[in-house]
Amino acid sequence: TNTVMLIVPTADVSQEDSMASSKAIMERQTARRAPTNMTQILESLFASVNLAKDLTVRCRGRALQLTDDEMQSIAHDLESVIQNICDHLGRIPASALGNNAYTDVAMKSNSRRGYTDVAMSMNAVTDIPNRRSVYESDMPRLVDFLQGMYHESHEFGGQTFNSLPEVTEYVEPVYDGFFCPLTKEVMTDPVMTEGGVTYDRRAIEEHFERSADSLEPVCCPVTKAPLQSKAVMSNASLKSVIAEWEMRNEAMRIRVARTALSLSTSEAMVLEAIHELKSLAKLRGKNKELMHKIGVTKVLSRLLDNHNEQIRLDTLELLSLLVKDEEGREIVGKTKAIARTVKLLSSSTIDERHAAVSFLLELSESQLLLENIGSTAGSILILTAMKINDSDDPVAAEKSGAVLKNLEKCPKNIKYMAESGYLGPLWSHLVEGPEEVQMEMISYLSELVLYQEVTIEITESTSGVLIKMVRSCNTVVHKAALDVLVQLSSHHPNSKVLVEAGAVLVMVEELFIRKIDDEPESYKAKAATALANIVESGIDPDTTVVNKEGHVLTSKYCIYNFVCMLKCFVPDDFNLSIIRLLLALTAFAKPLDVMVSVVRENHRGHAIVELMSSPMEALSIAATRLLITLSAHIGHTIAERLCKTQGQPGRLVRSISHARQITERHAASVTLLSRLPHRNISLNLALVQEGAVAVLLSGIEEMQSSAKRRSRYAVQYMEGLVGSLVRLTATLYNPTVLKEVMDHSLASVLTELLAGAAGSAEVQRLAAVGLENLSYQSIKLSQMLPEEGPRPKKKTMLKRLMTTRAQGNKTLQHQQPVCPVHRGVCSTVTSFCLLEAGTVEGLLGSLESDSPRVVEAALGALCTLVDDRVDVERSVAVLAELDAPRRVLGALRQHRENVLWQKCFCMVDKFLAHGDDRCVREVTGDRVLPAALVSAFHKGDAGVKQAAEGILTRLHRMPDYSATYMSVEI
């Protein structure tokens, strides 16, 4: 064997001598035949190394003094030295290197490359990112390997690769000396036996244990030579070499997988690369650091959009490993991984949902990513849905709850949660958090209720905090708390909790007592709105205390102050809230009486009337509705103030005429006109002067023929129009009103409305009332024939009007038949005769209505035809021909109201007293009449009882002490 001798230069040799000696050796080797034995090769190698060191020292010591020529000379010498090293390495025989194919290939490849390739090769040993350049010539590049791997087996230099580990093994080969002879695996803890053979510690110790029971001596598993001792010695140098190789191998595996992910030539390649990276990430933290460094984490974020479900699932699992450190979380935060993961929360597969929520849970551990996660569209909404629907997926619900708990650490996320309907964190921080947190939470809640229509349920603890904030002197906190209370009070189930927490007391204090110059009137408006919401929810105002003195909401103290707050120059919102509050209180008898008294005594009706003209539609409607409610008690007062308010009647009429689309405001306006006392001549004259009759008739015509009937306020609007028209029939004693009614032939209009099949019951009732009023005037307006006697010389304006009409139609008068009821010349226009208008049939038909009020009104109109001032006998005859007795008795049979009975009995009495035999028999033959009379006599009021008694006397069921009547038997 050749003896290998290492030549090591001594330390005391001078720099010049060393350089000279090295150059001399190099020159000798160059001049003679190349060295062939190991001694000569090693001698040349060490000489080259020493020369390279000397050149390096020379450059370092005189870098600033060297000229360009000297630098070029040194560079040339270094190039020659390195080339010689490569040549000598290439001449080392393979037998001297053992059984290591890779070393042989590397030595030969290095000997064929020049300076540049060798430098890159040396760099590749220490700087892994440049390892790829080692194989640019003779060995295929890593990208070239991977591009052909999954399409077909690709050969490079006699090598075939079908998987990523094969590529890694080719690029970073494992040496035979790293394998344990027993396990055939790379050793983790190499130890050496006394025989000089190295094994993995665990493997050799297990071998010794198996041999302990044997009678034969312990032998070396490889050499079979007996061992005197089982002691082993750690092979520290080999262990260090293996550890270094493992680091290089894992780094190369990561780079190979990274390249495979970038190429993505097939789904199988991507899945294999992800599995490789997952196993490496679990081995050690440095591998994850390298993955971050070379961009693996960024590439993975793009794979979350891959169409392959398994790739997405494995990617999520790998990312969950990579984001366990802050560096990984920071990298992910700069990509679109969070948004893509949020989409996967809605995946149809349970495994993918679990992986996505697990990944988000890892990310939520980072304070830097909390806001990023919360602000991602749909993230919190989906997470809260998963948490709430825990029965569908308990695992996802638990993890999503943990994610939300982490997200609470960022205040903005609490706001996002509230916007998504998850208010628990906001409430808990509002109640339990420090003062600055409470202020932030109340501001979030205020923004939420202002810009979203949300339903929020409140607890006792939360309401207490809010009430405390309302009392705060901090304007911002005070306003925010008021905003929140307004919204909370709009949800009626919260009212009880708010009342118990003292909200009413605080709101009244805000309205009546609190005076801070800096606070705007809008704060009072908010307090009034909250108070109105609470009262509208149905609480008992009679027991709701508003101050320490014990006043309640229905006390005169509160009502008076509320009414006095109504002013035209305060903000509309404030007036609206106060009117809403008063409207809510009018549902109770006591506050309604107090309100009527206050409005009447303090002349506060003017403000309410003026508010009807507010440009704010809601305020105008509320004011009108309040006046409608009060009109039943102080209608004349309201009507007078309405007339005294400049331009108000005209505005009402114009609002009706401009009703292209029927709104609540239009319906409320005409309803008010129809509800105010019909006999108020001031209002009726004002309406006539404003041309209201033509406007009302036009509106009725449009309602009967247009699409306006489809409006939700159509019925109310139509009833208001008819009621406003009918009110004029109550003041026909006024010539102006009478002329207006005649000019527009109101009797014909009301007759049509009575018979209208599409009209509501209220329209029919109002039409019947109007016809009753008109018919009551017929006896006065019926024109007497000349032979019946001259008219009085003194004529009123009404008589002059009628005379003029009569003289204008003198010729026609003698041709017209005499009205059998009114004993004169009648017409629909001038005398409003029901017979001439053909109204009787409609009135008799209305007796069959299910509405008692319609039947009562129709009976009232029919009773005018049997009034003592008309020819009752002939009138009864006309009614009998129209089957009136049967219909009247049918109404008596169907209804039991006192007023209705009284009018029925009036008609029955007239039929009995003035009807012919057929009429009398029809009445007396009714089997229900006796029982009805007896019941009315027993249970009816004074008027009904008197009417029933009269009929019973006529039927000889009771004694008659005043007169003698013809006997009538039933």
XYZ file of C-alpha atoms in Angstrom, residues 52-579:
528
model
C -3.710 30.498 -2.162
C -3.565 31.514 1.497
C -0.477 33.629 0.892
C -2.128 35.395 -2.017
C -5.188 36.061 0.123
C -3.075 37.521 2.936
C -1.237 39.678 0.463
C -4.496 41.087 -0.901
C -5.921 41.713 2.566
C -2.794 43.477 3.891
C -2.106 45.737 0.918
C -5.543 46.137 -0.673
C -5.326 49.925 -0.831
C -1.684 49.990 -2.099
C -1.896 47.463 -4.918
C -1.858 48.702 -8.513
C -4.081 47.333 -11.221
C -1.254 45.289 -12.705
C -0.490 43.740 -9.306
C -4.201 42.913 -8.797
C -4.351 41.246 -12.219
C -1.214 39.257 -11.385
C -2.619 38.058 -8.092
C -5.917 37.143 -9.727
C -4.030 35.172 -12.408
C -2.025 33.326 -9.737
C -5.211 32.474 -7.790
C -6.827 31.157 -10.938
C -3.811 28.933 -11.617
C -3.776 27.675 -8.041
C -7.450 26.740 -8.104
C -7.078 25.058 -11.494
C -4.188 22.983 -10.151
C -6.278 21.938 -7.141
C -9.031 20.789 -9.469
C -6.572 18.867 -11.616
C -5.024 17.113 -8.641
C -8.414 16.207 -7.193
C -9.355 14.673 -10.500
C -6.272 12.438 -10.444
C -7.122 10.823 -7.082
C -7.870 7.175 -7.879
C -11.350 5.834 -7.085
C -9.841 3.020 -5.002
C -8.543 5.581 -2.532
C -12.054 7.020 -2.015
C -13.855 3.793 -1.203
C -17.228 2.764 -2.605
C -18.730 6.215 -3.166
C -19.990 6.821 -6.670
C -20.991 10.382 -5.986
C -17.482 11.351 -4.852
C -16.032 9.850 -8.002
C -18.474 11.737 -10.209
C -17.914 14.965 -8.329
C -14.126 14.721 -8.490
C -14.158 14.038 -12.178
C -16.663 16.749 -12.921
C -14.661 19.251 -10.885
C -11.471 18.352 -12.741
C -13.197 19.190 -16.038
C -14.361 22.648 -14.923
C -12.435 25.833 -14.790
C -12.100 28.452 -12.075
C -15.611 29.827 -12.279
C -17.364 26.463 -11.858
C -15.090 25.422 -9.018
C -15.770 28.644 -7.159
C -19.498 28.088 -7.523
C -19.050 24.519 -6.341
C -17.193 25.653 -3.238
C -19.890 28.215 -2.591
C -22.559 25.573 -2.905
C -21.119 23.769 0.084
C -21.704 26.716 2.387
C -24.499 28.635 0.636
C -27.386 26.289 -0.166
C -29.323 28.682 -2.435
C -26.485 28.524 -5.011
C -26.325 24.706 -5.065
C -28.414 24.617 -8.240
C -25.568 26.184 -10.271
C -23.317 23.196 -9.573
C -25.204 21.158 -12.144
C -25.465 23.634 -14.967
C -23.221 21.726 -17.324
C -22.821 18.009 -16.841
C -25.656 17.511 -14.282
C -29.273 18.478 -15.046
C -30.784 21.478 -13.276
C -33.371 20.880 -10.538
C -36.083 22.504 -12.643
C -35.199 20.161 -15.503
C -35.556 17.206 -13.188
C -38.966 18.255 -12.009
C -40.363 19.259 -15.392
C -40.090 15.690 -16.650
C -40.788 13.773 -13.475
C -44.549 13.371 -13.746
C -44.938 13.329 -17.505
C -42.615 10.366 -18.129
C -39.463 8.948 -16.633
C -36.715 11.412 -17.607
C -33.086 10.401 -17.743
C -30.181 12.738 -17.143
C -26.711 11.315 -17.362
C -27.960 7.754 -16.968
C -30.203 8.684 -13.965
C -33.989 8.194 -13.868
C -36.236 10.158 -11.413
C -39.829 9.325 -10.559
C -40.284 11.121 -7.222
C -39.038 14.122 -5.333
C -36.923 12.094 -2.837
C -35.025 10.572 -5.771
C -34.210 14.043 -7.061
C -33.043 15.113 -3.612
C -30.891 11.997 -3.218
C -29.274 12.651 -6.563
C -28.567 16.295 -5.741
C -27.579 15.713 -2.126
C -26.509 12.059 -1.967
C -26.203 10.125 1.232
C -22.864 8.380 1.924
C -22.689 4.691 2.627
C -20.852 5.367 5.850
C -23.974 7.100 7.228
C -25.996 3.898 7.214
C -26.174 1.600 10.190
C -25.165 -1.949 9.158
C -28.022 -3.336 11.206
C -30.973 -1.032 10.426
C -29.820 0.027 6.961
C -30.961 3.519 7.892
C -29.041 6.731 8.464
C -27.717 6.729 11.989
C -28.969 9.268 14.497
C -26.510 8.424 17.302
C -23.478 6.626 15.806
C -21.309 4.664 18.263
C -18.221 2.548 17.721
C -17.592 -0.908 19.155
C -14.178 -2.162 20.214
C -13.926 -3.786 16.808
C -13.918 -0.381 15.120
C -17.306 -0.770 13.405
C -19.831 2.018 13.791
C -23.517 1.328 14.489
C -26.550 3.277 15.558
C -26.649 3.213 19.357
C -30.146 1.877 19.678
C -29.561 -0.854 17.096
C -26.340 -2.213 18.635
C -27.752 -2.076 22.155
C -30.777 -4.096 21.038
C -28.361 -6.576 19.416
C -26.463 -6.913 22.655
C -29.701 -7.490 24.577
C -30.772 -10.250 22.205
C -27.363 -11.892 22.611
C -27.384 -11.715 26.404
C -29.322 -14.980 26.813
C -27.093 -16.835 24.398
C -24.224 -19.019 25.641
C -22.066 -17.980 22.729
C -19.814 -14.951 23.091
C -20.985 -11.622 21.753
C -19.730 -11.061 18.226
C -19.548 -8.069 15.983
C -22.563 -8.217 13.627
C -20.408 -7.171 10.684
C -16.980 -8.817 11.192
C -18.355 -11.722 13.250
C -15.311 -11.266 15.429
C -15.892 -11.854 19.155
C -16.144 -8.751 21.292
C -14.526 -8.692 24.677
C -16.660 -5.796 25.856
C -20.109 -4.464 25.105
C -18.950 -0.947 25.736
C -19.373 1.463 22.876
C -17.858 4.851 22.224
C -19.748 7.748 20.616
C -18.483 8.574 17.145
C -18.790 12.324 17.598
C -17.126 13.242 14.342
C -19.429 11.019 12.303
C -22.436 12.227 14.241
C -21.470 15.807 13.427
C -20.990 14.963 9.762
C -24.366 13.200 9.637
C -26.057 16.133 11.343
C -24.570 18.507 8.809
C -25.634 16.235 5.987
C -29.163 16.026 7.391
C -29.377 19.798 7.481
C -28.188 19.984 3.878
C -30.485 17.156 2.854
C -33.546 18.711 4.469
C -32.717 22.076 2.963
C -32.428 20.480 -0.461
C -35.701 18.586 0.047
C -37.356 21.915 0.833
C -35.914 23.500 -2.301
C -36.974 20.584 -4.444
C -40.498 20.758 -3.048
C -40.531 24.530 -3.500
C -39.610 24.110 -7.152
C -42.270 21.458 -7.590
C -44.901 23.810 -6.164
C -43.811 26.559 -8.518
C -43.975 24.305 -11.561
C -47.242 22.559 -10.561
C -46.992 20.355 -13.658
C -49.466 17.915 -12.116
C -51.679 17.566 -9.086
C -49.702 14.515 -7.954
C -46.491 16.556 -7.942
C -48.113 19.302 -5.871
C -49.549 16.840 -3.356
C -46.187 15.067 -2.994
C -44.411 18.390 -2.502
C -46.903 19.443 0.189
C -46.490 16.119 2.003
C -42.702 16.511 1.880
C -42.949 19.999 3.303
C -45.345 18.899 6.056
C -42.989 16.183 7.231
C -40.033 18.596 7.164
C -41.932 21.321 8.996
C -42.657 18.901 11.822
C -38.955 17.935 12.152
C -37.405 21.204 13.238
C -38.071 24.924 13.417
C -35.169 25.793 11.116
C -36.915 24.040 8.269
C -39.904 26.334 8.702
C -37.589 29.329 8.757
C -36.096 28.205 5.445
C -39.556 27.700 3.976
C -40.395 31.266 4.906
C -37.120 32.487 3.478
C -37.374 30.849 0.060
C -41.051 31.727 -0.433
C -42.815 28.431 0.319
C -45.328 30.159 2.569
C -46.275 32.650 -0.139
C -46.672 29.946 -2.760
C -48.941 27.947 -0.481
C -51.349 30.860 -0.090
C -52.024 30.741 -3.825
C -52.852 27.056 -3.669
C -55.879 27.808 -1.496
C -57.650 28.747 -4.738
C -56.804 25.432 -6.397
C -59.738 23.516 -7.824
C -58.520 20.268 -6.239
C -60.080 19.785 -2.834
C -57.277 17.546 -1.523
C -54.651 20.137 -2.468
C -56.580 22.829 -0.607
C -56.985 20.602 2.421
C -53.286 19.616 2.590
C -52.269 23.226 1.997
C -54.345 24.367 4.974
C -52.746 21.728 7.182
C -49.245 22.746 6.082
C -49.990 26.438 6.571
C -51.255 25.690 10.061
C -47.792 24.322 10.838
C -45.954 27.227 9.231
C -47.859 29.967 11.069
C -47.021 28.749 14.545
C -44.271 31.384 14.595
C -44.708 35.125 14.150
C -42.621 35.220 10.976
C -44.981 32.833 9.232
C -48.034 34.743 10.411
C -46.551 37.979 9.195
C -45.888 36.502 5.742
C -49.408 35.076 5.515
C -50.853 38.406 6.568
C -49.322 40.014 3.485
C -50.937 37.503 1.126
C -54.540 36.734 0.233
C -54.507 33.571 2.306
C -56.952 34.909 4.913
C -59.575 35.933 2.358
C -59.224 32.586 0.575
C -59.517 30.703 3.840
C -62.688 32.582 4.748
C -64.234 31.315 1.522
C -63.328 27.773 2.525
C -65.267 28.170 5.778
C -68.387 27.663 3.681
C -67.056 24.517 2.026
C -69.484 21.639 1.546
C -67.006 19.141 3.022
C -66.561 18.944 6.752
C -62.799 18.207 6.621
C -62.094 21.339 4.619
C -64.213 23.457 6.973
C -62.353 22.080 9.964
C -58.981 22.710 8.337
C -59.948 26.263 7.430
C -61.182 27.167 10.895
C -58.100 25.514 12.447
C -55.852 27.635 10.246
C -57.733 30.787 11.248
C -57.394 29.766 14.872
C -53.610 29.637 14.470
C -53.599 33.019 12.750
C -55.800 34.560 15.427
C -53.078 33.893 17.984
C -51.146 36.772 16.420
C -52.042 40.243 17.601
C -50.905 41.653 14.258
C -53.458 39.672 12.246
C -56.558 40.190 14.393
C -57.786 43.249 12.537
C -56.873 41.683 9.187
C -59.019 38.636 9.930
C -61.917 40.649 11.303
C -61.997 43.078 8.402
C -62.029 40.323 5.770
C -65.443 40.293 4.135
C -67.714 37.656 5.630
C -65.198 36.288 8.127
C -66.983 37.187 11.349
C -70.419 36.614 9.858
C -69.522 33.044 8.868
C -67.718 32.372 12.143
C -70.669 33.554 14.207
C -73.013 31.391 12.143
C -70.781 28.374 12.794
C -70.708 29.157 16.507
C -74.469 29.616 16.781
C -75.336 26.477 14.786
C -73.358 24.214 17.101
C -75.709 21.291 16.593
C -74.779 21.059 12.909
C -71.026 20.824 13.483
C -69.882 20.844 17.145
C -66.169 20.745 16.265
C -66.375 23.736 13.935
C -68.574 25.556 16.453
C -66.004 25.095 19.206
C -63.084 26.248 17.072
C -64.982 29.191 15.612
C -65.855 30.256 19.144
C -62.151 30.148 20.016
C -61.318 32.255 16.946
C -63.962 34.821 17.897
C -62.629 34.895 21.446
C -59.171 35.744 20.107
C -60.600 38.338 17.737
C -62.189 40.137 20.681
C -58.724 41.361 21.616
C -59.026 43.881 18.782
C -61.767 46.458 19.570
C -62.660 46.924 15.917
C -63.522 43.259 15.653
C -66.061 43.695 18.428
C -67.731 46.268 16.224
C -67.644 43.888 13.251
C -69.186 41.190 15.422
C -71.984 43.507 16.486
C -72.652 44.390 12.854
C -72.908 40.659 12.148
C -75.494 40.234 14.890
C -73.103 38.843 17.517
C -73.449 41.372 20.332
C -72.187 39.272 23.227
C -68.579 40.583 23.211
C -69.756 44.178 22.928
C -72.100 43.818 25.894
C -69.473 42.097 28.038
C -66.856 44.781 27.322
C -69.433 47.497 27.860
C -70.355 46.132 31.280
C -67.042 44.755 32.523
C -64.428 46.799 30.662
C -62.584 49.847 32.021
C -63.954 53.303 31.392
C -62.045 53.898 28.147
C -63.220 50.558 26.783
C -66.791 51.335 27.774
C -66.590 54.635 25.925
C -65.282 52.887 22.827
C -67.985 50.230 23.014
C -70.789 52.751 23.422
C -69.490 54.671 20.407
C -69.504 51.462 18.349
C -73.006 50.643 19.515
C -74.138 54.173 18.701
C -72.777 53.910 15.145
C -74.441 50.537 14.757
C -77.908 51.713 15.756
C -77.655 54.882 13.689
C -76.781 53.217 10.403
C -78.498 49.853 10.748
C -82.008 48.801 11.652
C -81.042 46.210 14.241
C -83.072 44.512 16.937
C -81.173 44.451 20.207
C -82.274 42.793 23.405
C -80.928 44.340 26.564
C -80.108 42.912 29.963
C -80.465 44.495 33.379
C -76.709 44.970 33.825
C -76.325 46.588 30.403
C -79.245 48.935 30.934
C -77.712 50.106 34.192
C -74.463 51.014 32.464
C -76.320 52.894 29.733
C -78.393 54.863 32.225
C -75.190 55.826 34.013
C -73.687 57.003 30.727
C -76.754 59.098 29.940
C -76.120 61.000 33.166
C -72.489 61.596 32.146
C -71.250 65.133 31.662
C -69.117 63.946 28.755
C -71.055 65.180 25.738
C -69.820 62.446 23.415
C -70.689 59.665 25.849
C -74.012 61.300 26.690
C -75.020 61.521 23.021
C -73.897 57.980 22.208
C -75.800 56.545 25.178
C -78.944 58.432 24.151
C -78.658 57.099 20.594
C -78.389 53.573 21.901
C -81.326 53.990 24.286
C -83.492 55.300 21.458
C -82.815 52.168 19.435
C -83.179 49.835 22.398
C -86.495 51.381 23.391
C -87.838 50.854 19.857
C -87.728 47.102 20.557
C -90.769 46.864 22.816
C -89.675 43.786 24.831
C -86.830 45.933 26.208
C -89.223 48.457 27.748
C -89.800 46.590 30.981
C -86.052 46.283 31.632
C -85.505 49.953 30.798
C -88.318 51.097 33.084
C -86.938 49.012 35.961
C -83.480 50.481 35.335
C -84.875 54.009 35.678
C -84.870 55.030 32.026
C -88.161 56.932 32.289
C -86.931 58.963 35.216
C -83.713 59.847 33.373
C -85.549 60.772 30.166
C -88.002 63.036 32.016
C -85.086 64.607 33.850
C -83.435 65.217 30.480
C -86.589 66.916 29.209
C -87.676 68.938 32.227
C -84.586 69.598 34.337
C -81.226 69.063 32.618
C -79.860 72.370 31.335
C -76.392 72.380 29.766
C -75.609 75.275 27.458
C -73.342 73.262 25.186
C -75.893 70.547 24.525
C -78.136 70.998 21.474
C -81.887 70.554 21.452
C -81.422 67.290 19.569
C -80.483 65.628 22.850
C -83.912 66.457 24.247
C -85.444 65.129 21.047
C -83.628 61.819 21.564
C -84.855 61.644 25.147
C -88.416 62.348 24.023
C -88.134 59.668 21.323
C -86.924 57.065 23.802
C -89.719 58.013 26.207
C -92.313 57.808 23.413
C -91.009 54.369 22.415
C -91.304 53.133 25.978
C -94.852 54.450 26.405
C -95.898 53.038 23.015
C -94.681 49.598 24.073
C -97.675 49.220 26.378
C -96.335 49.997 29.846
C -98.750 51.240 32.490
C -98.213 55.028 32.640
C -100.416 55.308 35.701
C -97.787 53.511 37.777
C -94.616 54.776 36.062
C -92.948 57.282 38.395
C -90.999 60.089 36.737
C -89.378 61.934 39.640
C -88.657 61.813 43.352
C -91.870 63.671 44.165
C -93.877 60.673 43.007
C -95.404 62.140 39.866
C -96.429 59.592 37.266
C -96.592 59.862 33.497
C -100.345 60.485 33.511
C -100.192 63.289 36.058
C -101.129 66.833 35.108
C -97.542 67.821 35.913
C -96.225 65.667 33.027
C -99.058 66.314 30.558
C -98.894 70.073 31.068
C -95.132 70.135 30.541
C -95.342 67.911 27.482
C -98.033 70.061 25.846
C -96.191 73.291 26.669
C -93.079 71.956 24.930
C -94.837 71.977 21.563
C -93.556 75.033 19.718
C -93.141 75.801 16.053
C -89.594 77.127 16.447
C -88.094 74.036 18.106
C -86.616 71.208 15.994
C -89.137 69.063 14.153
C -87.699 65.884 15.642
C -88.413 67.153 19.112
C -92.009 68.146 18.281
C -92.561 64.789 16.616
C -91.384 62.874 19.661
C -93.552 64.913 22.031
C -96.634 64.414 19.854
